[in-house]
PDB file of N, CA and C in Angstrom:
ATOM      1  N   UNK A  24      19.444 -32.892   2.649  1.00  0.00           N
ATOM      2  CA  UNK A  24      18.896 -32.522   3.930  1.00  0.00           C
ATOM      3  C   UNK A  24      19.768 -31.464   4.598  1.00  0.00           C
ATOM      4  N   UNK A  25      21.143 -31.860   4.230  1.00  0.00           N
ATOM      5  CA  UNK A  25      21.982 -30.831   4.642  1.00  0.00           C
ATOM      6  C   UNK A  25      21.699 -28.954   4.329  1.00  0.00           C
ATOM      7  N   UNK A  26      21.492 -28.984   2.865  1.00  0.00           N
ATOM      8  CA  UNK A  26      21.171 -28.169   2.529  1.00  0.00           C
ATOM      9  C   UNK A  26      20.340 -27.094   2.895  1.00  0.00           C
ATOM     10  N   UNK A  27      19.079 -28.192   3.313  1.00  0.00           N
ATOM     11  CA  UNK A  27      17.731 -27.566   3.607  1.00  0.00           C
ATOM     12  C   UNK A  27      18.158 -27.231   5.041  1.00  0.00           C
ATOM     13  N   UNK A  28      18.222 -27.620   5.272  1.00  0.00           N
ATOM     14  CA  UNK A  28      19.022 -26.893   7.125  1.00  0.00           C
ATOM     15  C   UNK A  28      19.402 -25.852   7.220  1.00  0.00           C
ATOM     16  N   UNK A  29      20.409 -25.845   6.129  1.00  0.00           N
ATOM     17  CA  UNK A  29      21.633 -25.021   6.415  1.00  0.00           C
ATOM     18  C   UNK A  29      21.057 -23.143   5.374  1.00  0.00           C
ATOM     19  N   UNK A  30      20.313 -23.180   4.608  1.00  0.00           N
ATOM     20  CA  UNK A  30      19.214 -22.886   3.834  1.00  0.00           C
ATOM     21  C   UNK A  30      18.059 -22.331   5.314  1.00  0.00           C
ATOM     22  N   UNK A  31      17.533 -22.775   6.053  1.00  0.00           N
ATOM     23  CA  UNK A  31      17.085 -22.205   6.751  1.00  0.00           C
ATOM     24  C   UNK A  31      17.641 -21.519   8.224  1.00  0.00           C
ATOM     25  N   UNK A  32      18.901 -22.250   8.805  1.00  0.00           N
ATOM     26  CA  UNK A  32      19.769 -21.705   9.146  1.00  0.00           C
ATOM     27  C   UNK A  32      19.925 -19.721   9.132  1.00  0.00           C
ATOM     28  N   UNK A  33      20.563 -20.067   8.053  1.00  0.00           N
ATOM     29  CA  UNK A  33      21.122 -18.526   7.125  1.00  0.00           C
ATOM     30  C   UNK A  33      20.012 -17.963   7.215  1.00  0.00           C
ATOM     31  N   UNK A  34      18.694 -18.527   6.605  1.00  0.00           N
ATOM     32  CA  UNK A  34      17.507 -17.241   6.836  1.00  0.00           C
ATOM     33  C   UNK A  34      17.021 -16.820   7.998  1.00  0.00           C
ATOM     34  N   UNK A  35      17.138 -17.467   8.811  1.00  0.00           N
ATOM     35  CA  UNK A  35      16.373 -17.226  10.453  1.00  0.00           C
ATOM     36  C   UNK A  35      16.047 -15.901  10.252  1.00  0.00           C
ATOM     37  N   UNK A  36      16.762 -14.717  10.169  1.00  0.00           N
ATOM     38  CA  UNK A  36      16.146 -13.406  10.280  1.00  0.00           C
ATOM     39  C   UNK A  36      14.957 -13.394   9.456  1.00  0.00           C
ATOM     40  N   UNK A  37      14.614 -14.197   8.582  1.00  0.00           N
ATOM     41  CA  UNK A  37      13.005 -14.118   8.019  1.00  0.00           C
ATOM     42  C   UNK A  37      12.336 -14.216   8.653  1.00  0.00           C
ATOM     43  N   UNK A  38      11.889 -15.219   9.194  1.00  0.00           N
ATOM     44  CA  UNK A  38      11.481 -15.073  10.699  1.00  0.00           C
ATOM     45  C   UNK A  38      11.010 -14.384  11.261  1.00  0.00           C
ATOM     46  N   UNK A  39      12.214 -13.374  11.735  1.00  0.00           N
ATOM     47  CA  UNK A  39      11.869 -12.912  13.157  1.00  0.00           C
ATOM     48  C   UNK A  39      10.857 -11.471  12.401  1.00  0.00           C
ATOM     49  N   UNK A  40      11.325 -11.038  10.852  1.00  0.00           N
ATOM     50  CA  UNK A  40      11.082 -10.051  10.233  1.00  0.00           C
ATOM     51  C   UNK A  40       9.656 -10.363   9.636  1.00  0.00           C
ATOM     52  N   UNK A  41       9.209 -11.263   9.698  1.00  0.00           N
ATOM     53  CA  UNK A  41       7.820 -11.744   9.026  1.00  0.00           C
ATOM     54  C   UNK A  41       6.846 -11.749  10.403  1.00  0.00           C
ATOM     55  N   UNK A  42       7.357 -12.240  11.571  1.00  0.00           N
ATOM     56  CA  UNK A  42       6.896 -12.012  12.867  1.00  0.00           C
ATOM     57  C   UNK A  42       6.527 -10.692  12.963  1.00  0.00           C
ATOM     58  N   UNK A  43       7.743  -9.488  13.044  1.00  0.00           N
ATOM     59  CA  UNK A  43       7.363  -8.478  13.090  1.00  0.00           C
ATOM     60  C   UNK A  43       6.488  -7.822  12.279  1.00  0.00           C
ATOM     61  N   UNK A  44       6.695  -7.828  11.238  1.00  0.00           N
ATOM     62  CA  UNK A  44       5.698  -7.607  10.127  1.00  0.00           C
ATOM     63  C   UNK A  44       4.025  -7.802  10.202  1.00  0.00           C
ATOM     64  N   UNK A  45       3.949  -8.829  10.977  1.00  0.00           N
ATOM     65  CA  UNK A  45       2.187 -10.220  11.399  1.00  0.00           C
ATOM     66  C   UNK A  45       1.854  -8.870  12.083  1.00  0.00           C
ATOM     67  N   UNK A  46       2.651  -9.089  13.062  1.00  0.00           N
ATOM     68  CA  UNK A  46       2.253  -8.007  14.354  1.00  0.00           C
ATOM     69  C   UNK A  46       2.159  -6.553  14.087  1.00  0.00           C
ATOM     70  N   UNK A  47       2.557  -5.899  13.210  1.00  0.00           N
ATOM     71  CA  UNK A  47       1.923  -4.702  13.141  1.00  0.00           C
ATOM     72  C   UNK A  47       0.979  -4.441  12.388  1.00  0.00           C
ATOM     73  N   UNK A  48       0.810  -5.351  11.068  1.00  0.00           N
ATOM     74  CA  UNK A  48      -0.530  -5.672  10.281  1.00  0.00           C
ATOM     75  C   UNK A  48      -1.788  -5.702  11.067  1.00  0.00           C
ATOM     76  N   UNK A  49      -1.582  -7.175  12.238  1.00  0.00           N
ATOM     77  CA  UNK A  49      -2.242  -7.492  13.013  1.00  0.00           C
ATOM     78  C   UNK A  49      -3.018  -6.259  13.961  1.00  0.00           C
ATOM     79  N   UNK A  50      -2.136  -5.034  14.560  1.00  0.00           N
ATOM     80  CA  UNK A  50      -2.767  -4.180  15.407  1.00  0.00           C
ATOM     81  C   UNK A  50      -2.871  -3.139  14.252  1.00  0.00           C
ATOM     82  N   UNK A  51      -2.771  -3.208  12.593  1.00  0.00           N
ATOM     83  CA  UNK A  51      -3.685  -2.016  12.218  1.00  0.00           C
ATOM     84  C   UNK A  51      -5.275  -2.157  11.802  1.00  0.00           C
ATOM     85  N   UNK A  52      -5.340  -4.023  11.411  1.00  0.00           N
ATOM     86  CA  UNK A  52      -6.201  -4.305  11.273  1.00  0.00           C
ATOM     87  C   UNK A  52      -7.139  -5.071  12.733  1.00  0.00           C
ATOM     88  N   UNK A  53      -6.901  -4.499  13.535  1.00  0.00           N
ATOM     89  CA  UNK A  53      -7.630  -5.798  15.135  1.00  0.00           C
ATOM     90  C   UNK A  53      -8.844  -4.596  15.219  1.00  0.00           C
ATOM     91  N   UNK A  54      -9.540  -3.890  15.020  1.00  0.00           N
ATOM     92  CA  UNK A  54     -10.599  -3.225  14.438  1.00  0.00           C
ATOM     93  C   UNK A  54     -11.243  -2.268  13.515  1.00  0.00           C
ATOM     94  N   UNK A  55     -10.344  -2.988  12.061  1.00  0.00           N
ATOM     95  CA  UNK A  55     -10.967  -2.752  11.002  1.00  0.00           C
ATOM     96  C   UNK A  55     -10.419  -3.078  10.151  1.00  0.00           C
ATOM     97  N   UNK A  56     -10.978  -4.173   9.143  1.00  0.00           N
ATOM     98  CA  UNK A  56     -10.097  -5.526   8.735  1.00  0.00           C
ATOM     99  C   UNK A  56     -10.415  -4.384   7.512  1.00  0.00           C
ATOM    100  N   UNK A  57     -10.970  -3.760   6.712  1.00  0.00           N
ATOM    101  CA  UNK A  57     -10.553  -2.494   5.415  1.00  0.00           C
ATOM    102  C   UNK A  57      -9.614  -1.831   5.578  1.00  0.00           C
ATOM    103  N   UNK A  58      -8.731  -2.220   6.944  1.00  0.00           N
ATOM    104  CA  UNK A  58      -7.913  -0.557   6.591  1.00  0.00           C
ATOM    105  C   UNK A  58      -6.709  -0.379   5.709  1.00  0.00           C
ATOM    106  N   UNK A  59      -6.062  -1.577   4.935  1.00  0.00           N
ATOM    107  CA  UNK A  59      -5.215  -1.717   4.167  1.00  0.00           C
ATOM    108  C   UNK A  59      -6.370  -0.821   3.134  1.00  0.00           C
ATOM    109  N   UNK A  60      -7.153  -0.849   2.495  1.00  0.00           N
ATOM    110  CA  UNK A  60      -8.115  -0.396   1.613  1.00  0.00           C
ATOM    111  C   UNK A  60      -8.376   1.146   1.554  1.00  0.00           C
ATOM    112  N   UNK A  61      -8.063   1.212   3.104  1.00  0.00           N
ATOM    113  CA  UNK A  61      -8.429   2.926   3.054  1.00  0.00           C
ATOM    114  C   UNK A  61      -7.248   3.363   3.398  1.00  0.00           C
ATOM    115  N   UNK A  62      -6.172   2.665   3.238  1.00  0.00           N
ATOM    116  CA  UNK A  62      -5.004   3.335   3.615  1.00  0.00           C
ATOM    117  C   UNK A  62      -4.392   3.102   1.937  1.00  0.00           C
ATOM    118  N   UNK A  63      -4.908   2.243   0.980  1.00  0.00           N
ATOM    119  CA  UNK A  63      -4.308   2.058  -0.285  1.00  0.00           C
ATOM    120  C   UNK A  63      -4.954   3.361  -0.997  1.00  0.00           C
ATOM    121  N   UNK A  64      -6.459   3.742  -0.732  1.00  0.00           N
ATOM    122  CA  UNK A  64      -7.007   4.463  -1.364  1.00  0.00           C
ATOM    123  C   UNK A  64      -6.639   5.989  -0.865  1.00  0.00           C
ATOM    124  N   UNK A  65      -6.231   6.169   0.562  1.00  0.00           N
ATOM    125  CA  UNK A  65      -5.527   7.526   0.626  1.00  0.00           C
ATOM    126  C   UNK A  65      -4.298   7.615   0.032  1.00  0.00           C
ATOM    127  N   UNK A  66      -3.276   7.099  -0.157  1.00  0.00           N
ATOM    128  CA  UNK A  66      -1.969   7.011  -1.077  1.00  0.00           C
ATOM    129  C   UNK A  66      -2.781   7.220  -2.188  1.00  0.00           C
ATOM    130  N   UNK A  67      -3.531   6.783  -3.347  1.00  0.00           N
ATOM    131  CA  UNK A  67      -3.648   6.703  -4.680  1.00  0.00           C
ATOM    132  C   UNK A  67      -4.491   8.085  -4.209  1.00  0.00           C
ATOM    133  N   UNK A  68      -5.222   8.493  -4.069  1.00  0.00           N
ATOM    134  CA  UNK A  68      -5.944   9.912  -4.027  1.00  0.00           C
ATOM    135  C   UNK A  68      -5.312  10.960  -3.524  1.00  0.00           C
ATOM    136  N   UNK A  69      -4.735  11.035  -2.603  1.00  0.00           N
ATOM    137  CA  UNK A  69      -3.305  12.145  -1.592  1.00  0.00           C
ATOM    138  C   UNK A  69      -2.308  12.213  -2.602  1.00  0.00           C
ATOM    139  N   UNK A  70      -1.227  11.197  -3.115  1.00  0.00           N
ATOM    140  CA  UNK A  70      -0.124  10.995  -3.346  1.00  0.00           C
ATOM    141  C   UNK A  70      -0.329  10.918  -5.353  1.00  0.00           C
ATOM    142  N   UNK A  71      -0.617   9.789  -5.883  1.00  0.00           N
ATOM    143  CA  UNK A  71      -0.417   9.535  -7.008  1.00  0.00           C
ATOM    144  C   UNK A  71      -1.295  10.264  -7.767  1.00  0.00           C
ATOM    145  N   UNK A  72      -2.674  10.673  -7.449  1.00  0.00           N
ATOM    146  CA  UNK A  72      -3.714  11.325  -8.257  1.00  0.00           C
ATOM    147  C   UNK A  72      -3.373  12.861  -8.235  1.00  0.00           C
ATOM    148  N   UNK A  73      -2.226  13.181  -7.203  1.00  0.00           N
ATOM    149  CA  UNK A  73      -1.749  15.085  -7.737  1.00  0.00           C
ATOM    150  C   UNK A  73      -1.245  15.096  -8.296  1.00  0.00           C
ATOM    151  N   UNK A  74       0.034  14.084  -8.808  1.00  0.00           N
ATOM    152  CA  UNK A  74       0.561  14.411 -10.842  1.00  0.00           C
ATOM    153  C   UNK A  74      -0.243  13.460 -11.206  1.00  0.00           C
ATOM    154  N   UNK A  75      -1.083  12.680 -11.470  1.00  0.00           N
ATOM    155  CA  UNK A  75      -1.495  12.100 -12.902  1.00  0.00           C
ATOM    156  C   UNK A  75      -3.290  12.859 -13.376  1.00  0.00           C
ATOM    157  N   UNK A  76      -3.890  13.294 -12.399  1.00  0.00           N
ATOM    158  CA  UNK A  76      -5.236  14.263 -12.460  1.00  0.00           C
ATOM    159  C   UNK A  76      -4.808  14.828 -12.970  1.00  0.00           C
ATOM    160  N   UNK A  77      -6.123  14.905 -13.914  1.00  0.00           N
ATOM    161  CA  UNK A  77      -5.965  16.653 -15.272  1.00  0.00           C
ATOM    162  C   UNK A  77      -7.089  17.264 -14.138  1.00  0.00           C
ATOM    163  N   UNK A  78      -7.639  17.476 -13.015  1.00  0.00           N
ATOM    164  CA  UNK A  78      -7.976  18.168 -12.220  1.00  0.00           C
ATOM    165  C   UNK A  78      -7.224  18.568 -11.286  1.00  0.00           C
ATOM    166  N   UNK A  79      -5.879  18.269 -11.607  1.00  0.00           N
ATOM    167  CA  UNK A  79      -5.176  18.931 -10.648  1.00  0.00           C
ATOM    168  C   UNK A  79      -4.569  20.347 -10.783  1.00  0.00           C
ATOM    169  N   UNK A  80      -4.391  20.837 -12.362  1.00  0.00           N
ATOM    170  CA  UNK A  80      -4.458  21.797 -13.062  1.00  0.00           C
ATOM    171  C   UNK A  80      -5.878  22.603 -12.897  1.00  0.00           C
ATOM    172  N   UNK A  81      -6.868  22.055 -12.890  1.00  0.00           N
ATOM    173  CA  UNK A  81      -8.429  22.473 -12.843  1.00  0.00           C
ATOM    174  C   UNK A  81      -8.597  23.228 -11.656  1.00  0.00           C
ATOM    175  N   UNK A  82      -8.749  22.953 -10.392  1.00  0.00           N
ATOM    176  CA  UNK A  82      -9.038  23.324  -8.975  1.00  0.00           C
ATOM    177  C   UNK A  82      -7.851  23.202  -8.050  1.00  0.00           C
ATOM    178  N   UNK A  83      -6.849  22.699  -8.379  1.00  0.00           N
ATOM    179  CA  UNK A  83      -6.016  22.510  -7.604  1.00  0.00           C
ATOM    180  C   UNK A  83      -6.051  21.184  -6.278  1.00  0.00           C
ATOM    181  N   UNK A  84      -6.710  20.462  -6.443  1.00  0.00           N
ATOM    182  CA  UNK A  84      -6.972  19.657  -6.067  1.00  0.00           C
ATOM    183  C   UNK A  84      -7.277  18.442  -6.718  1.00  0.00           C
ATOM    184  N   UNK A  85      -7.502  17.026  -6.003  1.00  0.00           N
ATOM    185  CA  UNK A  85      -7.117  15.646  -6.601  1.00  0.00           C
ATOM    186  C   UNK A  85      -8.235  15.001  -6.076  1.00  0.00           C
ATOM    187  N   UNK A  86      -8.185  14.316  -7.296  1.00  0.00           N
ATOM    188  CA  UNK A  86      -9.863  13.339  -7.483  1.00  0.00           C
ATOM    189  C   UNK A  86      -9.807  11.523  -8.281  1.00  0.00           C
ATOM    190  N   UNK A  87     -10.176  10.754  -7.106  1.00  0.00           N
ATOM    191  CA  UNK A  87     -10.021   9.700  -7.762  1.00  0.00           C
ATOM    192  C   UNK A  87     -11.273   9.611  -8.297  1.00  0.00           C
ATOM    193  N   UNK A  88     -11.395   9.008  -9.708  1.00  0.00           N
ATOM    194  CA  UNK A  88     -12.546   8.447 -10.550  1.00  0.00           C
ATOM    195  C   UNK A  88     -12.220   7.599 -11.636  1.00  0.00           C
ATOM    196  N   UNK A  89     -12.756   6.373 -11.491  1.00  0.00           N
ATOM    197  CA  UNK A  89     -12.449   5.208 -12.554  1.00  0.00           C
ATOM    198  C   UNK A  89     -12.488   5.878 -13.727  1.00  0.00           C
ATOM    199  N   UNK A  90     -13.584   6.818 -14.020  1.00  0.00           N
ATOM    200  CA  UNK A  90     -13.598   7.710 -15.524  1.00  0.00           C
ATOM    201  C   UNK A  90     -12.152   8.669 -16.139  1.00  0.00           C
ATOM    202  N   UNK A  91     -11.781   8.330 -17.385  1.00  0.00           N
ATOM    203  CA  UNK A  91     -10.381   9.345 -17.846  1.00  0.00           C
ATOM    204  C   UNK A  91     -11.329  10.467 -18.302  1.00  0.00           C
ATOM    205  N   UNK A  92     -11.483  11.561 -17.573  1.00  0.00           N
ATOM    206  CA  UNK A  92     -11.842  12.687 -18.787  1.00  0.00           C
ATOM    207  C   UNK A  92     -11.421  13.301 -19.681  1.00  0.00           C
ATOM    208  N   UNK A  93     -10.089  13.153 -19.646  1.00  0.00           N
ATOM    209  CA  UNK A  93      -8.944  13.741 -20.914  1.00  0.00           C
ATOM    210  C   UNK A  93      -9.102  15.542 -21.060  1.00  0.00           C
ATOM    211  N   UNK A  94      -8.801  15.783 -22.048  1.00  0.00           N
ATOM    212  CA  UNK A  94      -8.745  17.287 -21.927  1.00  0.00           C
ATOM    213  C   UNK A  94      -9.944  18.396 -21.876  1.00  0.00           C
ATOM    214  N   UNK A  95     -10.554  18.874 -20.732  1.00  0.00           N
ATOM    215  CA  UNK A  95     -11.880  19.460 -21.087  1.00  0.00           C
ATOM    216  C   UNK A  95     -11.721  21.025 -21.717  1.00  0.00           C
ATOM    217  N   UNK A  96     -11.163  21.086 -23.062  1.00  0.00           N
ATOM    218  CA  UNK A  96     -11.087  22.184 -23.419  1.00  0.00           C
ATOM    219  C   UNK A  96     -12.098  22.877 -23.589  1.00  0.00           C
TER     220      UNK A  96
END
């Protein structure tokens, strides 16, 4: 029992950091419970799809699509 005390003790800053954490989740989603979704899907289309697109060589620009087209020689 000691343990477990002393074990939560020491963590308290989890807490206060998981609190903070609720609360800004909380006001990105308090009118529009997708926006983790459209904020995951602008990172993977903005960010990760300009080096891994073979259309990024093509037009210069970045395109998410479940389809690999591989090399359109």
């Amino acid at each position: 029992m000691f343990c477990g005390a002393l074990f939560q003790f020491i963590h308290l800053w989890a807490i206060g950091v998981f609190v903070f954490l609720f609360v800004i989740e909380w006001c990105i989603t308090k009118h529009d419970d997708r926006a983790f979704r459209i904020l995951y899907l602008a990172w993977k289309t903005k960010i990760v799809n300009r080096s891994e697109s073979s259309f990024t060589n093509l037009w210069g620009g970045s395109s998410y699509s479940p389809r690999d087209y591989g090399d359109q020689d």
